[in-house]
PDB file of C-alpha atoms in Angstrom:
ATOM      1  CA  UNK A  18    -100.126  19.079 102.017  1.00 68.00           C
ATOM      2  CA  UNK A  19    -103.355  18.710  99.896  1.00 76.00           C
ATOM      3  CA  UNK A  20    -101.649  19.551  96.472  1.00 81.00           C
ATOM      4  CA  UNK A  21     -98.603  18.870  96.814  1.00 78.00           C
ATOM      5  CA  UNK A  22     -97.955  15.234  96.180  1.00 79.00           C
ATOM      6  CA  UNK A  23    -100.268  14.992  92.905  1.00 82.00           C
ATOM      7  CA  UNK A  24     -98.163  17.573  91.603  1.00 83.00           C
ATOM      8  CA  UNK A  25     -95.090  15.135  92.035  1.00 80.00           C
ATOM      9  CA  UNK A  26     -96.520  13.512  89.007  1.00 86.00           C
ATOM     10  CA  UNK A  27     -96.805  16.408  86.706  1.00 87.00           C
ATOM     11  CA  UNK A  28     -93.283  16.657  85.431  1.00 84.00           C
ATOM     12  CA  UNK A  29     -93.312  12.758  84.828  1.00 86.00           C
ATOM     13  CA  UNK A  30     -96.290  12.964  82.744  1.00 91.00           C
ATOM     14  CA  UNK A  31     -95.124  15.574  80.624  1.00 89.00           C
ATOM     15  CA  UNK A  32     -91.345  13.533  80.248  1.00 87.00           C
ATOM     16  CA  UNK A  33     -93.346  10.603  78.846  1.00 89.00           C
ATOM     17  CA  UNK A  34     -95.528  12.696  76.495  1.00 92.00           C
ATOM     18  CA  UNK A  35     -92.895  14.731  75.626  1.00 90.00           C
ATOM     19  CA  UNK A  36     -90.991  11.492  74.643  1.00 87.00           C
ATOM     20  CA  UNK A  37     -93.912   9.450  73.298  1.00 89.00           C
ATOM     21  CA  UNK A  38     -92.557   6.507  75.375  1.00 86.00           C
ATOM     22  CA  UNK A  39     -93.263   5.390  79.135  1.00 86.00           C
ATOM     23  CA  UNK A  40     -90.312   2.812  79.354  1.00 81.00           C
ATOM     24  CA  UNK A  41     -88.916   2.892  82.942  1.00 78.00           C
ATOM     25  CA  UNK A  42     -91.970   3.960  84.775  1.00 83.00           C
ATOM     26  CA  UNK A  43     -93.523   1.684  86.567  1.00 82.00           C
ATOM     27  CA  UNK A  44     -97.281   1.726  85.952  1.00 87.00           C
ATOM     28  CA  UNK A  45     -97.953  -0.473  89.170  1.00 87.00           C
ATOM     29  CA  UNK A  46     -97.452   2.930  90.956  1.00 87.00           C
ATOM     30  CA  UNK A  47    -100.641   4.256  89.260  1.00 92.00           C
ATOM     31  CA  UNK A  48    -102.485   1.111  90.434  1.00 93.00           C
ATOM     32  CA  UNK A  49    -101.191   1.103  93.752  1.00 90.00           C
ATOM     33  CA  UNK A  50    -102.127   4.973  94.576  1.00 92.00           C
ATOM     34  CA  UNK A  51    -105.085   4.579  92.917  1.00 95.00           C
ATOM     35  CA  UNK A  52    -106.251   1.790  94.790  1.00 95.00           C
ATOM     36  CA  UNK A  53    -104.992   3.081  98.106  1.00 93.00           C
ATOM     37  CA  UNK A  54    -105.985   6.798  97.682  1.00 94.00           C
ATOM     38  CA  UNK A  55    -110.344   5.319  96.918  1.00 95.00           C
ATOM     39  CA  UNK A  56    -109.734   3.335 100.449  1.00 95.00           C
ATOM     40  CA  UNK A  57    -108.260   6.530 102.281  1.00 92.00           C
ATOM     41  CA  UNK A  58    -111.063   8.057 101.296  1.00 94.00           C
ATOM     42  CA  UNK A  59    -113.560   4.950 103.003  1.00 94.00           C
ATOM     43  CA  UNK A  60    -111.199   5.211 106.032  1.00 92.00           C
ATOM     44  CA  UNK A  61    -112.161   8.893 106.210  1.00 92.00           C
ATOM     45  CA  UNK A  62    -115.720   8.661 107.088  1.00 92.00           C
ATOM     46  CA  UNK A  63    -115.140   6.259 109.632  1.00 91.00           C
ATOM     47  CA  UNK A  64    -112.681   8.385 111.012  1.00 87.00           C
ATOM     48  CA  UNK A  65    -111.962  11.767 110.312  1.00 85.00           C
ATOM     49  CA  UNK A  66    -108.459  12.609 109.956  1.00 81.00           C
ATOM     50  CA  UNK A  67    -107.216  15.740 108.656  1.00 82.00           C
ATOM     51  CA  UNK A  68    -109.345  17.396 105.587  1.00 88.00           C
ATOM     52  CA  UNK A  69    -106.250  18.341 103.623  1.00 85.00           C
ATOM     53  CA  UNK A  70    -105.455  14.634 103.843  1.00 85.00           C
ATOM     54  CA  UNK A  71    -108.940  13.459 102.154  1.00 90.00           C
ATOM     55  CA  UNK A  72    -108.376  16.587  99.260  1.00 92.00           C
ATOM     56  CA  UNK A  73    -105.028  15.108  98.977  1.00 91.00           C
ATOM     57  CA  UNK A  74    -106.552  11.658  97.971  1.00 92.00           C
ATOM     58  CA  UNK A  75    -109.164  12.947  95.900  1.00 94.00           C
ATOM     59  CA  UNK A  76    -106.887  15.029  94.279  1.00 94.00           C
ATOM     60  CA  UNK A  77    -103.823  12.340  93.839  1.00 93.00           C
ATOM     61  CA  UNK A  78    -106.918   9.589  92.488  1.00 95.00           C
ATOM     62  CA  UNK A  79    -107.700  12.289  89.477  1.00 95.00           C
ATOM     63  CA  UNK A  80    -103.584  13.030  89.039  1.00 94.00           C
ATOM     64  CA  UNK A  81    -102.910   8.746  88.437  1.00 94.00           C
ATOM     65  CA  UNK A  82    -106.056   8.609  86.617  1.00 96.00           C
ATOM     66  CA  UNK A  83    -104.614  11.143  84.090  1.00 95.00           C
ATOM     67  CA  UNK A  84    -100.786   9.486  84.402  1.00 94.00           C
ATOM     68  CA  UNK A  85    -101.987   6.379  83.333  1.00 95.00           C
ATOM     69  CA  UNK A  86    -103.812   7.210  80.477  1.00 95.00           C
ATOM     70  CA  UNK A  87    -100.488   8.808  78.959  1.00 94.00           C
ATOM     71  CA  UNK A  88     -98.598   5.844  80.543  1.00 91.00           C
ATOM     72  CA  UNK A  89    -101.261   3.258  77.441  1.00 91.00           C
ATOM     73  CA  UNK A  90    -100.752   5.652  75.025  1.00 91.00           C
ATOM     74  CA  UNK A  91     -97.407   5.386  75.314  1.00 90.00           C
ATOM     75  CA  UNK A  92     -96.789   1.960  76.633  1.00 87.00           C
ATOM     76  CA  UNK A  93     -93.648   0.324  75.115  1.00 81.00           C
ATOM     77  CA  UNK A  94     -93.728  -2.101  72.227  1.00 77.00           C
ATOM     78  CA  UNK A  95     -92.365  -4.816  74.526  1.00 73.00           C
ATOM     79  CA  UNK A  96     -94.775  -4.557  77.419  1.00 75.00           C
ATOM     80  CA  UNK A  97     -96.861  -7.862  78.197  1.00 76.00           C
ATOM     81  CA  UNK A  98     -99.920  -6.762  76.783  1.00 72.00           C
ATOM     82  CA  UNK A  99     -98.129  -5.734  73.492  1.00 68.00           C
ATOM     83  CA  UNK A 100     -96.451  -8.991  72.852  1.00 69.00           C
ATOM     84  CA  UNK A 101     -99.322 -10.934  74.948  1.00 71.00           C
ATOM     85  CA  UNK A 102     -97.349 -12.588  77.378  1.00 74.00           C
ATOM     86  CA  UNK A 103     -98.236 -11.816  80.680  1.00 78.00           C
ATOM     87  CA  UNK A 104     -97.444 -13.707  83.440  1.00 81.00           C
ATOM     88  CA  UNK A 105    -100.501 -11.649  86.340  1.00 82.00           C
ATOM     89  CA  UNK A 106    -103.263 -13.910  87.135  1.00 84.00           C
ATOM     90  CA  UNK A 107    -105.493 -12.443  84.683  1.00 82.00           C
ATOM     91  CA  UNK A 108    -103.236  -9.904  83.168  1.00 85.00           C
ATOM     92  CA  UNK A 109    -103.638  -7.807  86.138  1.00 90.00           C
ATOM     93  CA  UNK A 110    -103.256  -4.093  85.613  1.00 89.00           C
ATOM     94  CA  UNK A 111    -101.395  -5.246  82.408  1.00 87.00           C
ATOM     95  CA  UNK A 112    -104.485  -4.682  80.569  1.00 89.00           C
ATOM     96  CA  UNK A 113    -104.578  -2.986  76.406  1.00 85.00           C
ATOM     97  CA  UNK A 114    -107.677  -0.608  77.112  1.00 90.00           C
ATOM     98  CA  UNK A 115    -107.991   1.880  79.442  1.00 93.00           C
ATOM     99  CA  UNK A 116    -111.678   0.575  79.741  1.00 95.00           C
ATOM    100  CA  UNK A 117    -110.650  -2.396  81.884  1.00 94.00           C
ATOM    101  CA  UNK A 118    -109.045  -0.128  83.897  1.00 95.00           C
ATOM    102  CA  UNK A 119    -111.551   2.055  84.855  1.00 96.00           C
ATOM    103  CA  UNK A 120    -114.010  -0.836  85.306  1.00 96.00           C
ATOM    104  CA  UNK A 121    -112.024  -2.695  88.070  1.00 96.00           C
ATOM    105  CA  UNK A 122    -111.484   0.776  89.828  1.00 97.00           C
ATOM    106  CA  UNK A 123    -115.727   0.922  89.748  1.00 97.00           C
ATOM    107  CA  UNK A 124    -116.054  -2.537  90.748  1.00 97.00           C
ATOM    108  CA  UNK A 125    -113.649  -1.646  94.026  1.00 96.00           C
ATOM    109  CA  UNK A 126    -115.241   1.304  94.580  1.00 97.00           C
ATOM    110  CA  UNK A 127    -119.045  -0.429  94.671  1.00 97.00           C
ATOM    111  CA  UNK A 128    -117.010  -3.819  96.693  1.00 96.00           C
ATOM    112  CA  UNK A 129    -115.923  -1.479  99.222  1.00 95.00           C
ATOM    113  CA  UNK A 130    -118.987   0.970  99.692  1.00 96.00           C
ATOM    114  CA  UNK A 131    -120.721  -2.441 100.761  1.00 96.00           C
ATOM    115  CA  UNK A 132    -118.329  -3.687 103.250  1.00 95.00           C
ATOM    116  CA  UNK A 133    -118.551  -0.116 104.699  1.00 95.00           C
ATOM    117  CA  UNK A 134    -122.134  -0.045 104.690  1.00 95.00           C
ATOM    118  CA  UNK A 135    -121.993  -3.661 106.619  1.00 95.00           C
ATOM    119  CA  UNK A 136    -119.306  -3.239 108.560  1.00 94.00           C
ATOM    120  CA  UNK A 137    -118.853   0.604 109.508  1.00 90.00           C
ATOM    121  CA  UNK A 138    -119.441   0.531 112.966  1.00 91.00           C
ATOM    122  CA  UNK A 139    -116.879  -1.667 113.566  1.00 92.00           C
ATOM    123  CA  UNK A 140    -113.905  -0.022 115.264  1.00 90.00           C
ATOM    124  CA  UNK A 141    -112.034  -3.218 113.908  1.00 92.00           C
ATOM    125  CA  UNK A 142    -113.237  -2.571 110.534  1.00 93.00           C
ATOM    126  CA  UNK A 143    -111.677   1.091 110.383  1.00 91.00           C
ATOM    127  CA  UNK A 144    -108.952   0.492 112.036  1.00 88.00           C
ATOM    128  CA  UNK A 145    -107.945  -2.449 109.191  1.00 90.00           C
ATOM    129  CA  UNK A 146    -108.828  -0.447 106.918  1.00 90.00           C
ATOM    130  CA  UNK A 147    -106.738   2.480 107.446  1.00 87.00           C
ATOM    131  CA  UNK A 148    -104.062   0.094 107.898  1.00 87.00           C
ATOM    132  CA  UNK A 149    -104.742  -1.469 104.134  1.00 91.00           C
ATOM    133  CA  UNK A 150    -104.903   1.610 102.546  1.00 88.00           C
ATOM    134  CA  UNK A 151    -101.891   3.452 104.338  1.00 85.00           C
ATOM    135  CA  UNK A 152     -99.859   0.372 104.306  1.00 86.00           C
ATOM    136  CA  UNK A 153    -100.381  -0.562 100.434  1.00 89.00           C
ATOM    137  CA  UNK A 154     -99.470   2.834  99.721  1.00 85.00           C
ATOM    138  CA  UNK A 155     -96.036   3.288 101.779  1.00 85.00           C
ATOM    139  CA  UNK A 156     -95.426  -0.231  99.322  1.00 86.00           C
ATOM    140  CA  UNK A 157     -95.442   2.729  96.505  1.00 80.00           C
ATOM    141  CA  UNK A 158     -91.929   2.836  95.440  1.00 85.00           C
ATOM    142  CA  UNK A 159     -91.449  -0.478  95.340  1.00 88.00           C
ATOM    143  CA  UNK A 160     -92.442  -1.894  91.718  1.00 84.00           C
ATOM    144  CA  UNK A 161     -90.439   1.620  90.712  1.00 85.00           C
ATOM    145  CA  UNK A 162     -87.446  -0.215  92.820  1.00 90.00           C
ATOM    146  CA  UNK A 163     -87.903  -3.516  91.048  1.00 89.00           C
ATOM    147  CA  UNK A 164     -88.535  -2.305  87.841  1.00 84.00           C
ATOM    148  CA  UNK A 165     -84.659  -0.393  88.197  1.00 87.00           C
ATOM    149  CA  UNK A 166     -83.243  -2.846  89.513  1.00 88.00           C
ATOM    150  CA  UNK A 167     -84.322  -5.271  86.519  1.00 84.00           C
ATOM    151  CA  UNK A 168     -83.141  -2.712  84.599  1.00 84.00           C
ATOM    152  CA  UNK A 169     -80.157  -1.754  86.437  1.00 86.00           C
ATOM    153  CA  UNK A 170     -80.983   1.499  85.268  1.00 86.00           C
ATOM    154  CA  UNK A 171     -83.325   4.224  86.389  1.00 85.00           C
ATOM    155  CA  UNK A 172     -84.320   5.151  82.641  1.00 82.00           C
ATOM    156  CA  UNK A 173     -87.429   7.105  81.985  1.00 79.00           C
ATOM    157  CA  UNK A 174     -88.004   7.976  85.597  1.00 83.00           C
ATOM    158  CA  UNK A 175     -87.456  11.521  86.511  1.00 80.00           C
ATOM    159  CA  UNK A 176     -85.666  12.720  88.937  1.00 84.00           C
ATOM    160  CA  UNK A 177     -87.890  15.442  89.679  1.00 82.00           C
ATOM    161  CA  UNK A 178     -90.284  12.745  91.026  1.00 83.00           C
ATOM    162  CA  UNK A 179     -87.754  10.666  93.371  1.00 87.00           C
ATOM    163  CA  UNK A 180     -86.496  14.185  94.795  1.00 88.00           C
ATOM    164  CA  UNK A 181     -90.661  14.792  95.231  1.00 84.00           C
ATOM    165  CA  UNK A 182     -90.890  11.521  96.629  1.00 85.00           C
ATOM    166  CA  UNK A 183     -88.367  12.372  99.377  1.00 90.00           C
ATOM    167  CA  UNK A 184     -89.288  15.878 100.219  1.00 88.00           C
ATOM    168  CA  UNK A 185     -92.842  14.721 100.600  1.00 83.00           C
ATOM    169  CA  UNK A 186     -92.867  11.845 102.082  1.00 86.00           C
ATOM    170  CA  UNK A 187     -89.915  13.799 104.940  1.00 90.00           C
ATOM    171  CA  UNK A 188     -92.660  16.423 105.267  1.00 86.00           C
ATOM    172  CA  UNK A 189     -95.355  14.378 105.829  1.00 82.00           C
ATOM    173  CA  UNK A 190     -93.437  11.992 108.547  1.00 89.00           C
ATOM    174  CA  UNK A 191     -92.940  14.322 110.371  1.00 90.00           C
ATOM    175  CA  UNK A 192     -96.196  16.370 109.430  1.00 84.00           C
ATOM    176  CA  UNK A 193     -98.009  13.350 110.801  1.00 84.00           C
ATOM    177  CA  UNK A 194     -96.420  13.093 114.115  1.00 89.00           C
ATOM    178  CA  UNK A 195     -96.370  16.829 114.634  1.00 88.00           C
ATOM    179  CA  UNK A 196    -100.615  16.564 114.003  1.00 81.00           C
ATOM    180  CA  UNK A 197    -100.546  13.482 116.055  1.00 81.00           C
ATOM    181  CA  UNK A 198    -102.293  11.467 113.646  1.00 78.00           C
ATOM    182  CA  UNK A 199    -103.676   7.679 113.788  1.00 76.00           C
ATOM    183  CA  UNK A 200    -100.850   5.444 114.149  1.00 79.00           C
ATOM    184  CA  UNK A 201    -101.380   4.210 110.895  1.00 76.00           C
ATOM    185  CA  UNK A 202    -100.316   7.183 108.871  1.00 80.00           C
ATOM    186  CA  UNK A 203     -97.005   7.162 111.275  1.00 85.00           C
ATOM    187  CA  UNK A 204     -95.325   4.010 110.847  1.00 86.00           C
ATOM    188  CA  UNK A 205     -96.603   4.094 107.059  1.00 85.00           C
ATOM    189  CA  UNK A 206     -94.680   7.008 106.397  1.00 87.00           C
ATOM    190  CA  UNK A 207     -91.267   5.590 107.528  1.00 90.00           C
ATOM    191  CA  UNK A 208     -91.636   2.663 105.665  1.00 90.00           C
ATOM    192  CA  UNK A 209     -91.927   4.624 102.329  1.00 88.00           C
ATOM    193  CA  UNK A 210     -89.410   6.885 103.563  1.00 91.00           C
ATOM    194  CA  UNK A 211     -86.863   4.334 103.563  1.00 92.00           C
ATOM    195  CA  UNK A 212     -88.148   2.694 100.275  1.00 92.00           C
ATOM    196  CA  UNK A 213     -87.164   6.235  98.609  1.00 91.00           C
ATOM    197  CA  UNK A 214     -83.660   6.069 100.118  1.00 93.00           C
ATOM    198  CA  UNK A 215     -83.184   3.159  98.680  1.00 93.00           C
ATOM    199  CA  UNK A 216     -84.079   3.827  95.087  1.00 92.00           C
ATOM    200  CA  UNK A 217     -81.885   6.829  95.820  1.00 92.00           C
ATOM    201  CA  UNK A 218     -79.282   4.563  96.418  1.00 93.00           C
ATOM    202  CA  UNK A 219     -80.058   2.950  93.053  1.00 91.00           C
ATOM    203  CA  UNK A 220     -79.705   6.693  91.390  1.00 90.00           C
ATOM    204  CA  UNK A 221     -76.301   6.704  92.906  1.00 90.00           C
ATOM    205  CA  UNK A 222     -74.979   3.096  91.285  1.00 91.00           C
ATOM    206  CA  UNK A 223     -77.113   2.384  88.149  1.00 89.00           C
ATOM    207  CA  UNK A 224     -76.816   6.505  86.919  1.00 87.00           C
ATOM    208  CA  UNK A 225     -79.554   6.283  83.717  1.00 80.00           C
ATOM    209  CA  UNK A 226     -78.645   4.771  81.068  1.00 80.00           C
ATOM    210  CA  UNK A 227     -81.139   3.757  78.273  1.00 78.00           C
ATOM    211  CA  UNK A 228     -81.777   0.021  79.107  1.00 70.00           C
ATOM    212  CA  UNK A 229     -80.999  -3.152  76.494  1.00 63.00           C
ATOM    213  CA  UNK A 230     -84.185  -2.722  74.374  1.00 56.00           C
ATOM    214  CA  UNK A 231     -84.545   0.932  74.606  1.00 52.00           C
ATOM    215  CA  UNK A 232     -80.883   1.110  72.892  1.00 48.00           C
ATOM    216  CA  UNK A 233     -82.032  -1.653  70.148  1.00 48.00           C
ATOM    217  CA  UNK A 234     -84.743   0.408  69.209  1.00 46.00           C
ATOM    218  CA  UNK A 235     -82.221   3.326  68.720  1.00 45.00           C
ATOM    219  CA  UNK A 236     -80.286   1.202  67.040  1.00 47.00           C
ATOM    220  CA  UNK A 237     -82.907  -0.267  64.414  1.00 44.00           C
ATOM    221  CA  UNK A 238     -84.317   3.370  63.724  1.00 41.00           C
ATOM    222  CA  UNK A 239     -80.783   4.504  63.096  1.00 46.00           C
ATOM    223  CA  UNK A 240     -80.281   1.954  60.540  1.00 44.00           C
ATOM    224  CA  UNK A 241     -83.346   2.141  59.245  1.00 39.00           C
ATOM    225  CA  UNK A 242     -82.133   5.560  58.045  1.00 42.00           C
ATOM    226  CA  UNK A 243     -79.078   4.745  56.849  1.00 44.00           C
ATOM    227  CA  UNK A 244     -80.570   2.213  54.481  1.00 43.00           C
ATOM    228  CA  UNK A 245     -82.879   5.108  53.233  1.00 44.00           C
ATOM    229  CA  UNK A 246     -80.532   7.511  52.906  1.00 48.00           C
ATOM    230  CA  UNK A 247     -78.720   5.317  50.532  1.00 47.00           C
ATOM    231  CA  UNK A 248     -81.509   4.499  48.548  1.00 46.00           C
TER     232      UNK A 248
END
């Protein structure tokens, strides 16, 4: 339960290095574990769920950490920062260094460790909380939806990870009502569940072809040869 789920991540990351190229994976999923995964861990000490659940989140916040430094080394040449047209309020999470990155994830971490020291008594409080983190990450396949979808391909995303996305997140549905856990990790968990369906669903009508600009790329680089093989 602990290890499994950052491990989902371990065959992407090596498909991206291994291809020098992170085209079709979203990197939105790396913000929005990240981001959830720090407030699990706030929702913890106010109440304490299952310890395999907490190693879990420390474990999946140093797995996305790693992922998305590959993902800015090898960001496409068309992503927004690249060609510097971003359309985020502030070029959120569509940042060029890997600085910025980390230095939003401290600022979070420092924004919520005074809201918990304000507000950690409050039953309210914890109970929101676990909601906001449990219920921004059961949102987790759904950039990786969009982004196929746009696409109409599912391109650069392995299918190693959707198949770990379903296995795990069927294991831990039912893991969580077996356990009898807070209410929040219950409905969560079907949510995502059916999110993962879904982009199964995708796998089944879009296949994986390369998209548009991953084929003109090919197509440039193949001519650029050509020319210098004749010369």
């Amino acid at each position: 339960m602990a290890v499994g789920p950052p491990l989902v991540y371990a065959d992407q990351a090596y498909s991206i290095v291994k291809k020098k190229d992170s085209t079709g994976f979203s990197r939105d999923v790396c913000a929005i574990l990240l981001i959830a995964n720090i407030t699990r861990c706030f929702f913890w000490l106010g109440d304490r769920f299952e310890l395999a659940l907490l190693v879990q989140s420390v474990l999946m916040i140093l797995a996305q950490l790693a992922l998305l430094y590959i993902c800015i080394i090898y960001r496409p040449r068309i992503s927004p920062e690249n060609l510097g047209n971003s359309n985020r309020l502030y070029s959120f999470w569509q940042w060029s260094s890997y600085t910025q990155y980390i230095e939003f994830l401290a600022g979070l971490i420092l924004c919520q460790a005074i809201l918990f020291l304000i507000f950690g008594r409050s039953r309210v409080f914890i109970t929101l909380l676990g909601f906001f983190a449990l219920g921004l990450e059961s949102t987790l396949p759904i950039p990786q939806l969009i982004s196929n979808y746009k696409q109409r391909s599912l391109y650069g995303f392995r299918m190693s990870t959707l198949i770990g996305w379903l296995g795990g997140d069927s294991f831990k549905t039912v893991y969580f009502f077996l356990q009898n856990s807070p209410l929040q990790f219950k409905v969560c968990a079907i949510f995502q569940l059916s999110i993962d369906f879904a982009i199964l669903g995708q796998r089944v009508i879009y296949g994986n072809p390369p998209p548009v600009p991953v084929l003109s790329e090919e197509e440039d680089l193949e001519q650029a040869l050509a020319l210098a093989e004749e010369s």
